[in-house]
Tab-separated table of C-alpha atoms in Angstrom:
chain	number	residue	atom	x	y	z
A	1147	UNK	CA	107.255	102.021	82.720
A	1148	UNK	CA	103.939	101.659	81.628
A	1149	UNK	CA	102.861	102.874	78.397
A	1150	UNK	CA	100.203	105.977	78.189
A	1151	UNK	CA	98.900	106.704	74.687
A	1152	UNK	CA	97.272	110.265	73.898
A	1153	UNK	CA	94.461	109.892	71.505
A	1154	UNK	CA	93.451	113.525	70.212
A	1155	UNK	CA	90.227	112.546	68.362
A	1156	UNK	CA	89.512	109.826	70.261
A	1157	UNK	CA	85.365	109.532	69.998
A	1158	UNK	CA	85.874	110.365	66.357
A	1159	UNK	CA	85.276	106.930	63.967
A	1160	UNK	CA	88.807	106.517	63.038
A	1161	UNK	CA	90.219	107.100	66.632
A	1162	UNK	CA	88.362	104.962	68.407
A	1163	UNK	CA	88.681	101.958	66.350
A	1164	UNK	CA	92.390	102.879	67.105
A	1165	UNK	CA	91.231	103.331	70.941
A	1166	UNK	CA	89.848	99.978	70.679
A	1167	UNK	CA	92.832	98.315	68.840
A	1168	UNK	CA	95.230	100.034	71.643
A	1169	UNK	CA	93.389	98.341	74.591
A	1170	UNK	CA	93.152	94.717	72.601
A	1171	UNK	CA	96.480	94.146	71.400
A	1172	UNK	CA	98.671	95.913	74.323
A	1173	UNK	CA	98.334	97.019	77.925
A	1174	UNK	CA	98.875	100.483	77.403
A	1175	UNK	CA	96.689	102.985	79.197
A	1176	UNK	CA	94.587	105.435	76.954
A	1177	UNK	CA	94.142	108.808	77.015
A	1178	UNK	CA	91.000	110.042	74.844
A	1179	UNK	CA	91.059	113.906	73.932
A	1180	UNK	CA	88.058	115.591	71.870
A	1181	UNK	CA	85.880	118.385	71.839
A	1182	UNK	CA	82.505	116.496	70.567
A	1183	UNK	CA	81.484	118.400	67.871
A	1184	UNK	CA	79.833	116.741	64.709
A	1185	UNK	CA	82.072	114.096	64.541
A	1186	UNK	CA	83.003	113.088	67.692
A	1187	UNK	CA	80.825	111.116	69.986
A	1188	UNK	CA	81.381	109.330	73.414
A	1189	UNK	CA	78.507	106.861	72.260
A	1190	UNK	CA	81.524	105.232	70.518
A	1191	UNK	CA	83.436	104.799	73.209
A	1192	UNK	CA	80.591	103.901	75.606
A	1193	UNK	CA	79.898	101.099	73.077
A	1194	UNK	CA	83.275	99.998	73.206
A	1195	UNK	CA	83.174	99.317	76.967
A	1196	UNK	CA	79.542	97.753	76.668
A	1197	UNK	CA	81.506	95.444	74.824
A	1198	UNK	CA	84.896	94.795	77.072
A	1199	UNK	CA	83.838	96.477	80.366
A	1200	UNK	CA	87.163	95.672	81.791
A	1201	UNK	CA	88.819	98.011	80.023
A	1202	UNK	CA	87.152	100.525	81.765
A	1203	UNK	CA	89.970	101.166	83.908
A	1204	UNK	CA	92.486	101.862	81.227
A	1205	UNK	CA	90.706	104.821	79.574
A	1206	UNK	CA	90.347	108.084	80.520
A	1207	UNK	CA	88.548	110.654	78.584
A	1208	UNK	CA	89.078	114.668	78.580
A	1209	UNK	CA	87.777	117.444	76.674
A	1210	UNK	CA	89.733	119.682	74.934
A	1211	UNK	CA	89.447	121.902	71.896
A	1212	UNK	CA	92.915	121.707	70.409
A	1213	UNK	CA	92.096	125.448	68.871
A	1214	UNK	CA	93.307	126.704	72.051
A	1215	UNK	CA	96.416	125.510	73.543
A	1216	UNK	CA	96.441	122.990	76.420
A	1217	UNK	CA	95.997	125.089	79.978
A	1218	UNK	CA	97.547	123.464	82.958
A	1219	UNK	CA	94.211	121.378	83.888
A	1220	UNK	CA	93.991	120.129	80.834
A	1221	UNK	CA	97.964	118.802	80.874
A	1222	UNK	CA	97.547	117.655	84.334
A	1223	UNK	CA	94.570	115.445	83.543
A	1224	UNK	CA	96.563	113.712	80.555
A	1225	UNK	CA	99.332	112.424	83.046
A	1226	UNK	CA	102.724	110.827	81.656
A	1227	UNK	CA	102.127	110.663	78.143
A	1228	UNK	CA	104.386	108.384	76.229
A	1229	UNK	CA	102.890	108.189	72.489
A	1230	UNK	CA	101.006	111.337	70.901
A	1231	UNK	CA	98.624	109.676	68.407
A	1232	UNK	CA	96.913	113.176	66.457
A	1233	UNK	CA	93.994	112.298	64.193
A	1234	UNK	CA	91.494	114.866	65.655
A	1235	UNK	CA	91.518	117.378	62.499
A	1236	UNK	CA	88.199	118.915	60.557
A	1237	UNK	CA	87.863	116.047	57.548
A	1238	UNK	CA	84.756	117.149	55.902
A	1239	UNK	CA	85.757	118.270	52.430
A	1240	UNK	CA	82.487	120.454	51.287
A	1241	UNK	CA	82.746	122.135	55.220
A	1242	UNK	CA	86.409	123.327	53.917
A	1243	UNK	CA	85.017	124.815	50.819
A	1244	UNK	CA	82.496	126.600	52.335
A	1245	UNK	CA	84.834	127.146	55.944
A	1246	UNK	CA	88.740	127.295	54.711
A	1247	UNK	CA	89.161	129.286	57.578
A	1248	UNK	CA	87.655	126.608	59.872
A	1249	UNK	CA	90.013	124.180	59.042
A	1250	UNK	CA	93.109	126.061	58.984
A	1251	UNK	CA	92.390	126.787	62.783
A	1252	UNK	CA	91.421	123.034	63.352
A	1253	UNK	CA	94.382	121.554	61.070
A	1254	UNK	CA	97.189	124.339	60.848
A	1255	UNK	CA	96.663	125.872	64.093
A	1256	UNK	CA	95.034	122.674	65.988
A	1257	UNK	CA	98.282	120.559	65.219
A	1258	UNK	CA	100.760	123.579	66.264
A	1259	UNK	CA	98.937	123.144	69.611
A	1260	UNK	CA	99.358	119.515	70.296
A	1261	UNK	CA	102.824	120.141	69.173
A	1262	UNK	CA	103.582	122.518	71.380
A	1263	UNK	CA	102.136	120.302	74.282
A	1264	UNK	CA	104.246	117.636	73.340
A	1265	UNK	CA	107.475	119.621	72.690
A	1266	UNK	CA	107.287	121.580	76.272
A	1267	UNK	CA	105.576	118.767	78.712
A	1268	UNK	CA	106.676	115.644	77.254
A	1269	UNK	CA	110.537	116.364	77.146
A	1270	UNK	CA	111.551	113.044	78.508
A	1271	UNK	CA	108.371	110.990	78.133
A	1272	UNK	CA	108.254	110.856	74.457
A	1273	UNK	CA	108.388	107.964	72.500
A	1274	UNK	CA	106.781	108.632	69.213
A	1275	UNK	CA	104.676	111.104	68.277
A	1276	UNK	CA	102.325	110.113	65.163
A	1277	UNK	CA	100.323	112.594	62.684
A	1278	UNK	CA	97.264	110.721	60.845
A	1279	UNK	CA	97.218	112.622	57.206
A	1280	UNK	CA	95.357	111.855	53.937
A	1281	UNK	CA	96.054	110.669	50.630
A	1282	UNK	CA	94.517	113.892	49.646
A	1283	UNK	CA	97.391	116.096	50.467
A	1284	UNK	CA	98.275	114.011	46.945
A	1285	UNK	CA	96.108	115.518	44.916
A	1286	UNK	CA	93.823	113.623	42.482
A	1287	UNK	CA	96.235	110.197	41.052
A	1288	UNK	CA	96.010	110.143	36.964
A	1289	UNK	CA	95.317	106.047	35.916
A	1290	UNK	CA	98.068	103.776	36.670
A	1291	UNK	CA	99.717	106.207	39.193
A	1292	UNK	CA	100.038	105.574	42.899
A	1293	UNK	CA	101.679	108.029	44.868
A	1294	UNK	CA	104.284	106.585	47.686
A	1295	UNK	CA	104.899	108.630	51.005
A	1296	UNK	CA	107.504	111.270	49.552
A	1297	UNK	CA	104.927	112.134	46.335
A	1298	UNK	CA	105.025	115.944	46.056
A	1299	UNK	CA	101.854	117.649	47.606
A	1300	UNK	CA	99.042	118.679	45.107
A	1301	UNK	CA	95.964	119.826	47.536
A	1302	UNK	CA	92.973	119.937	45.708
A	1303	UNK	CA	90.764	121.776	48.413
A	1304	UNK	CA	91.513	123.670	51.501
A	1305	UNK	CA	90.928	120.565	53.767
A	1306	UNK	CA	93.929	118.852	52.191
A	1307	UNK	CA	95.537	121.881	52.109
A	1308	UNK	CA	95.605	122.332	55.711
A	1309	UNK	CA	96.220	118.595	56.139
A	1310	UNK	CA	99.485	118.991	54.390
A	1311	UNK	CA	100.116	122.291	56.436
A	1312	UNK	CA	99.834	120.487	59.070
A	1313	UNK	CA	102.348	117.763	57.325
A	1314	UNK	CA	104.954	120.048	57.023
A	1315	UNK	CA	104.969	122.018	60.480
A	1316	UNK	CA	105.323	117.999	62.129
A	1317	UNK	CA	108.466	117.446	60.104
A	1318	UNK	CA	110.238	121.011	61.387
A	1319	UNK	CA	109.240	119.563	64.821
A	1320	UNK	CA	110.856	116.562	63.961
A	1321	UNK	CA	113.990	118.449	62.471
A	1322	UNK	CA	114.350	121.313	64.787
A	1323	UNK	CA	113.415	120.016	68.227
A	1324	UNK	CA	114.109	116.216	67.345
A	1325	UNK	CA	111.177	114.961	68.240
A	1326	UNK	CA	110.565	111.204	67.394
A	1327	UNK	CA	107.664	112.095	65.111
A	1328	UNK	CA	106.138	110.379	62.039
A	1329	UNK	CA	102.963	110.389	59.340
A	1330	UNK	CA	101.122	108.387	58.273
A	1331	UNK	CA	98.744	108.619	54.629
A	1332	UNK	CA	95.387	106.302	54.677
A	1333	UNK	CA	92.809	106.297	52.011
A	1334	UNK	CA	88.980	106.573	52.548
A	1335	UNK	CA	88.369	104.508	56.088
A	1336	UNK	CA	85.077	102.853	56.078
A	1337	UNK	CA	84.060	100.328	59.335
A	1338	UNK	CA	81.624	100.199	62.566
A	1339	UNK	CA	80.136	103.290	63.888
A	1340	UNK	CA	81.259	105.190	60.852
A	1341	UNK	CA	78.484	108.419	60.461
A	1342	UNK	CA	75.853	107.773	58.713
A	1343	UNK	CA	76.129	110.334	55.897
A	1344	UNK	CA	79.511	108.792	54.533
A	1345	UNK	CA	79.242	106.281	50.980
A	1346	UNK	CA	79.338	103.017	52.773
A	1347	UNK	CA	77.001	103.527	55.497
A	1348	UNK	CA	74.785	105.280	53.055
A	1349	UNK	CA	74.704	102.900	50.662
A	1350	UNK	CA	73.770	99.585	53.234
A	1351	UNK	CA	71.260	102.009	54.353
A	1352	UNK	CA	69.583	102.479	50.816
A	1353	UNK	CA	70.180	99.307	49.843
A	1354	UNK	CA	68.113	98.437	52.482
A	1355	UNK	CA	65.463	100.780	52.136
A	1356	UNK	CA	65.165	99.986	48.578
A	1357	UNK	CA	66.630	103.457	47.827
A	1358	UNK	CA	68.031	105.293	44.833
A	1359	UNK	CA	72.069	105.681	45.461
A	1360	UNK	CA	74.322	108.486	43.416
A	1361	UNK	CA	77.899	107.191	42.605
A	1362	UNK	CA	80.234	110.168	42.027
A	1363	UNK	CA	81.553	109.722	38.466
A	1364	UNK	CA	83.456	111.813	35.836
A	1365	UNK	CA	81.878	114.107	33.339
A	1366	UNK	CA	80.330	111.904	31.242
A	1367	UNK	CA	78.681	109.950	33.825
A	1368	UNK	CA	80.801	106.558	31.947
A	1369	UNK	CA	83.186	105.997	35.054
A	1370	UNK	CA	83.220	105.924	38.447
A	1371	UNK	CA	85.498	107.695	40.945
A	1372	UNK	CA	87.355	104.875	42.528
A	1373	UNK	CA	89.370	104.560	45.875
A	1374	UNK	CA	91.535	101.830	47.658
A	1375	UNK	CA	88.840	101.192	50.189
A	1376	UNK	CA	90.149	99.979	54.210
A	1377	UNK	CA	88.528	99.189	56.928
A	1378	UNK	CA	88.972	101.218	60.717
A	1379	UNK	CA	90.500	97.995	62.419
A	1380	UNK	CA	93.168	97.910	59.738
A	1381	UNK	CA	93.651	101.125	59.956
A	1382	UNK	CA	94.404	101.192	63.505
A	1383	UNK	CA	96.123	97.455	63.794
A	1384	UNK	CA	98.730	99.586	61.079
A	1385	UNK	CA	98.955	101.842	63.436
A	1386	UNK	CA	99.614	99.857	66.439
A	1387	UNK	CA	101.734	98.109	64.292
A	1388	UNK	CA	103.863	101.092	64.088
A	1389	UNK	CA	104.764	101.510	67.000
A	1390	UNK	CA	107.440	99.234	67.469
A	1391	UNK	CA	108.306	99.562	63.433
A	1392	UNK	CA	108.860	102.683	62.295
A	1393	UNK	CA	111.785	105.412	62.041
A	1394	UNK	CA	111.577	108.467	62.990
A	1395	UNK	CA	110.760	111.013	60.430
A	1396	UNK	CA	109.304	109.017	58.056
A	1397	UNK	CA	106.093	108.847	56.477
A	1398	UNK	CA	103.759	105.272	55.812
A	1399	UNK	CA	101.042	104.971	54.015
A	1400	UNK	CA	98.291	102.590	54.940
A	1401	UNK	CA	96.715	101.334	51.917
A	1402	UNK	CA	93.893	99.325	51.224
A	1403	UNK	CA	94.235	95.440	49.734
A	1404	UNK	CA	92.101	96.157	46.298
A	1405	UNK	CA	91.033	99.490	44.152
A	1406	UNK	CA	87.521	99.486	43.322
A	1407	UNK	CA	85.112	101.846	41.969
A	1408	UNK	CA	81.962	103.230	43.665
A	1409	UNK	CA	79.788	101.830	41.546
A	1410	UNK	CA	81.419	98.527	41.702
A	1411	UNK	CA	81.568	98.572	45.790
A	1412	UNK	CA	78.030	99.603	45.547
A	1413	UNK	CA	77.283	96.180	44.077
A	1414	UNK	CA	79.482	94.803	46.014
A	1415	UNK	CA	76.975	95.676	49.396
A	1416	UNK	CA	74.060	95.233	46.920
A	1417	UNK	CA	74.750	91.584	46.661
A	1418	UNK	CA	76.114	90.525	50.120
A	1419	UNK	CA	72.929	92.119	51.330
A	1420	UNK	CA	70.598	90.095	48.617
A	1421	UNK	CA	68.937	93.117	47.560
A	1422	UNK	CA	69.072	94.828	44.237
A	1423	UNK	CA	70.976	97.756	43.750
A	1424	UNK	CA	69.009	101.439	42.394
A	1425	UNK	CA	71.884	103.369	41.306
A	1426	UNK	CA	72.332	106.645	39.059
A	1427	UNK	CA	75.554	108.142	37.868
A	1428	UNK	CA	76.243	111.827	38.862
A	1429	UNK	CA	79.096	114.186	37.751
A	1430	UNK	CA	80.011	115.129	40.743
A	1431	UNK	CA	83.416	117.050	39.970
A	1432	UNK	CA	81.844	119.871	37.808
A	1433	UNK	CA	78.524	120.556	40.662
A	1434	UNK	CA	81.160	119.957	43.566
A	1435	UNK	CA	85.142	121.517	42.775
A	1436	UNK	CA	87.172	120.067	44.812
A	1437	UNK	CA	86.302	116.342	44.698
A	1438	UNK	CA	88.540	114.039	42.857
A	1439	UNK	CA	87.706	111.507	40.690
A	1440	UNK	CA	90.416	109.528	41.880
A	1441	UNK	CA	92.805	108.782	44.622
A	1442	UNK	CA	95.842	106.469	45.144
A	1443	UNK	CA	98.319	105.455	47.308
A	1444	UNK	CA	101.330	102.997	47.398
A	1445	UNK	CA	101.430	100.245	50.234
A	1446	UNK	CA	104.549	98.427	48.929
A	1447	UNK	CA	107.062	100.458	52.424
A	1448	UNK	CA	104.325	99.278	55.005
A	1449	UNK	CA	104.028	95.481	53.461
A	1450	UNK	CA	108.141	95.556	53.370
A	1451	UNK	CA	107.946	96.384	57.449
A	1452	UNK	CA	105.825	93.434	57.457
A	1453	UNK	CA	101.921	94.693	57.457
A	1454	UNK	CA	99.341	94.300	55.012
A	1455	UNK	CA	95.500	94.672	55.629
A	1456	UNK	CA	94.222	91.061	57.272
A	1457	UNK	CA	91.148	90.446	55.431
A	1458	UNK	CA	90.296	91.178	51.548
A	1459	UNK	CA	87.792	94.533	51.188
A	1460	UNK	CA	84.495	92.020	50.442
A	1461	UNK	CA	85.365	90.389	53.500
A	1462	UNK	CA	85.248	93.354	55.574
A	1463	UNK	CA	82.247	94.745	53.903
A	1464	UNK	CA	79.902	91.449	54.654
A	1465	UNK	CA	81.512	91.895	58.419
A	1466	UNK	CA	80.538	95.910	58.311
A	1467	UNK	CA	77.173	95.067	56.986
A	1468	UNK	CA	75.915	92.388	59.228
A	1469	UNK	CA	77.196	94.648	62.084
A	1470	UNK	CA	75.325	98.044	61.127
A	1471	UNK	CA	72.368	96.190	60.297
A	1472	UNK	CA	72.101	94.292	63.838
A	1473	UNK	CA	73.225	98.311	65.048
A	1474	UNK	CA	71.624	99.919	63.077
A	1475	UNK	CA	71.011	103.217	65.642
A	1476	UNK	CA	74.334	104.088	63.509
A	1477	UNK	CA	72.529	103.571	59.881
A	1478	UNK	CA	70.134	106.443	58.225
A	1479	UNK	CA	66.488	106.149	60.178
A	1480	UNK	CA	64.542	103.861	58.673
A	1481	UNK	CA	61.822	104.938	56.445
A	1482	UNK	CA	57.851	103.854	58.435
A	1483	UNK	CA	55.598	102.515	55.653
């Protein structure tokens, strides 16, 4: 029987690399769900298709707002699901300071609705069903510690509060209606078509322009907040990856190669780019509650399965670079002399 994947964030940057990955390395058909808001765009997936027109045939796209539950149009135009892959969710951390609300209904009450879906419709369809989380559900990691997939929770702002919410209602699914459902935990994603008002895309974009760049660093403005960088088609080769390796009801996280520091990755893009990097330390913590200095995650139960990212982070970055600049409708506009 053929396969029939269910994206929910689909023309989001993280889904469709995983979209992308999906169509490249099996012959599944593709279901894209989304509502379009500020993060999603079909431009993404347009591009996509620019690129591999005959996959054309194997996607189909349908809106939705996942706030409401799924009416019968909406199920009939998904068809014979097999795999439930949910990463659409509200990520933007300072929008869930200002909107907790917001995100409850998009991550809380959002993920009860897909659940739902899959637990009435999908009865004897379902092969897996896999929630995309965040290290953040975590909470900030202390030097030296890296937190592996069964770390308590620790949310340090409502968006990874309702992340892990949304966590804990997939594993009663899993328990109470045995549904084959697992969750993943990935650090911060970086990668093609990424929006332009995220670090990486920022920075190549400053660089660039011969701009001044903030890196986000503790009180003192001596150290910078530092993350296990990955790129999107990592990301979503792990994921395609687990689909034919994983158990059900257990959690993965997909971790980056290296850790590295803002300021340091900053150079990094500074000097692949040949261009000299304008850079000024800011406490971000104290202005902004809510951001952590630092984040980390253990990769050791993924690389036992047999995955580990393909390429090292600098290799990925001079790859990311070269491809935003040649596209560079998805950098910052360019400032006119």
């Amino acid at each position: 029987k053929m396969k029939r994947v269910l994206v929910t964030g689909g023309a989001g940057f993280v889904g469709h690399h995983v979209i992308e990955a999906i169509l490249r390395q099996t012959d599944a058909e593709v279901v894209s769900l989304d509502r379009l808001d500020t993060s999603g765009t079909l431009f993404r997936l347009q591009h996509v298709l620019q690129e591999n027109p005959e996959w054309s045939s194997r996607l189909t796209v349908v809106w939705h707002d996942l706030k409401a539950s799924l009416n019968d149009f909406a199920v009939k135009a998904l068809g014979d699901v097999t795999h439930v892959l949910h990463l659409a969710a509200g990520s933007h951390v300072d929008r869930s300071i200002d909107c907790p609300m917001e995100f409850v209904m998009d991550n809380v009450v959002g993920t009860c609705n897909i659940l739902e879906y899959a637990r009435i419709h999908l009865k004897d369809s379902l092969e897996l069903f896999l929630y995309f989380s965040t290290d953040e559900v975590f909470g900030p990691a202390p030097e030296g510690v890296f937190y592996d997939e069964d770390a308590r929770y620790r949310s340090g702002n409502p968006y990874a509060a309702t992340k892990a919410g949304a966590e804990e209602l997939c594993m009663s699914y899993e328990n109470t209606y045995n549904m084959p459902i697992i969750i993943t935990h990935t650090m911060n994603i970086f990668g093609n078509r990424q929006h332009a008002e995220k670090f990486i895309p920022l920075v190549i974009s400053n660089v660039r322009d011969g701009k001044e760049i903030f890196i986000h660093s503790n009180k003192e403005c001596t150290q910078a907040g530092s993350r296990h960088y990955i790129d999107a088609k990592d990301v979503a080769d792990a994921v395609v990856f687990l689909f034919n390796n994983h158990k059900v009801g257990e959690k993965y996280n997909i971790v980056g190669r290296e850790e590295t520091d803002n300021l340091e990755l900053a150079m990094i893009i500074a000097d692949l780019m040949g261009k000299p990097l304008n850079y000024k330390m800011i406490d971000f913590h104290s202005s902004r509650p809510g951001h952590d200095l630092r984040y980390a995650l253990c990769g050791e139960k993924m690389k036992n399965l047999g995955w580990v990212p393909r390429k090292d982070l600098r290799e990925r970055l001079k790859g990311v670079i070269e491809w935003s600049l040649k596209n560079d409708i998805w950098l910052g506009k360019k400032d006119e002399d």
